[in-house]
Amino acid sequence: MKTTEYRNNEITISYCPFKCKQSNVCTKELSDVFQNSVIPWIDPNGSPTESIIKQIKKCPSGALKFKRHNKEMAY
Ligand code: SF4
C-alpha cells in the first residue's frame, strides 16, 4: 500500500496507510471528508479547506498531511 493523494482547488491531502493507527479521529470528527465506508475514503471537497487542515493537524500518527498548492508539505 502506498501513499495516496486527494486534491481540491487549494490543497493536496496525502495519506500514508503504513503510519495510520486506525484511531478514527478523522472519521469521527470530520465525516464529511473522511469516510470509512466509501471509496475513495477521503473527499477533499467535503468541507471547507480550513476545516480539513484543522482536522489533518489532529491526526495522531502523521498519516495525514497536506500541502497548500505551491508550498511545502506540512503537518
Ligand atoms: S486520524 Fe490519522 S491515524 Fe487516525 S484514522 Fe485518521 S489517518 Fe489514521
PDB file of N, CA, C and O in Angstrom, residues 3 12 24 30 32 35 41 48 56 72:
ATOM      1  N   THR A   3       1.308   5.643  -0.400  1.00  0.00           N
ATOM      2  CA  THR A   3       0.667   6.913  -0.078  1.00  0.00           C
ATOM      3  C   THR A   3      -0.234   7.349  -1.229  1.00  0.00           C
ATOM      4  O   THR A   3       0.138   7.260  -2.392  1.00  0.00           O
ATOM      5  N   THR A  12      -3.457  19.707  -1.479  1.00  0.00           N
ATOM      6  CA  THR A  12      -3.396  18.279  -1.743  1.00  0.00           C
ATOM      7  C   THR A  12      -3.238  17.576  -0.396  1.00  0.00           C
ATOM      8  O   THR A  12      -2.344  17.922   0.392  1.00  0.00           O
ATOM      9  N   ASN A  24      -9.345   6.515  14.089  1.00  0.00           N
ATOM     10  CA  ASN A  24     -10.639   7.036  13.656  1.00  0.00           C
ATOM     11  C   ASN A  24     -10.940   8.439  14.150  1.00  0.00           C
ATOM     12  O   ASN A  24     -12.096   8.859  14.150  1.00  0.00           O
ATOM     13  N   LEU A  30     -14.664  14.524  11.363  1.00  0.00           N
ATOM     14  CA  LEU A  30     -14.973  15.218  10.103  1.00  0.00           C
ATOM     15  C   LEU A  30     -15.410  14.182   9.070  1.00  0.00           C
ATOM     16  O   LEU A  30     -14.742  13.926   8.066  1.00  0.00           O
ATOM     17  N   ASP A  32     -17.660  14.264   6.871  1.00  0.00           N
ATOM     18  CA  ASP A  32     -17.991  14.717   5.519  1.00  0.00           C
ATOM     19  C   ASP A  32     -16.799  14.577   4.573  1.00  0.00           C
ATOM     20  O   ASP A  32     -16.969  14.578   3.355  1.00  0.00           O
ATOM     21  N   GLN A  35     -14.333   9.146   5.320  1.00  0.00           N
ATOM     22  CA  GLN A  35     -15.443   8.200   5.418  1.00  0.00           C
ATOM     23  C   GLN A  35     -14.936   6.775   5.260  1.00  0.00           C
ATOM     24  O   GLN A  35     -14.418   6.410   4.202  1.00  0.00           O
ATOM     25  N   TRP A  41     -11.877   7.080   0.196  1.00  0.00           N
ATOM     26  CA  TRP A  41     -12.372   7.359   1.545  1.00  0.00           C
ATOM     27  C   TRP A  41     -12.183   8.810   1.963  1.00  0.00           C
ATOM     28  O   TRP A  41     -12.774   9.247   2.939  1.00  0.00           O
ATOM     29  N   PRO A  48     -15.026  22.831   4.008  1.00  0.00           N
ATOM     30  CA  PRO A  48     -14.100  23.919   3.672  1.00  0.00           C
ATOM     31  C   PRO A  48     -12.645  23.514   3.952  1.00  0.00           C
ATOM     32  O   PRO A  48     -12.365  22.783   4.913  1.00  0.00           O
ATOM     33  N   ILE A  56      -6.605  17.535   9.811  1.00  0.00           N
ATOM     34  CA  ILE A  56      -5.350  16.845   9.489  1.00  0.00           C
ATOM     35  C   ILE A  56      -4.330  17.079  10.598  1.00  0.00           C
ATOM     36  O   ILE A  56      -3.580  16.170  10.973  1.00  0.00           O
ATOM     37  N   GLU A  72       5.360  23.921   0.552  1.00  0.00           N
ATOM     38  CA  GLU A  72       5.901  22.645   1.006  1.00  0.00           C
ATOM     39  C   GLU A  72       4.843  21.845   1.757  1.00  0.00           C
ATOM     40  O   GLU A  72       3.909  22.401   2.320  1.00  0.00           O
TER      41      GLU A  72
END
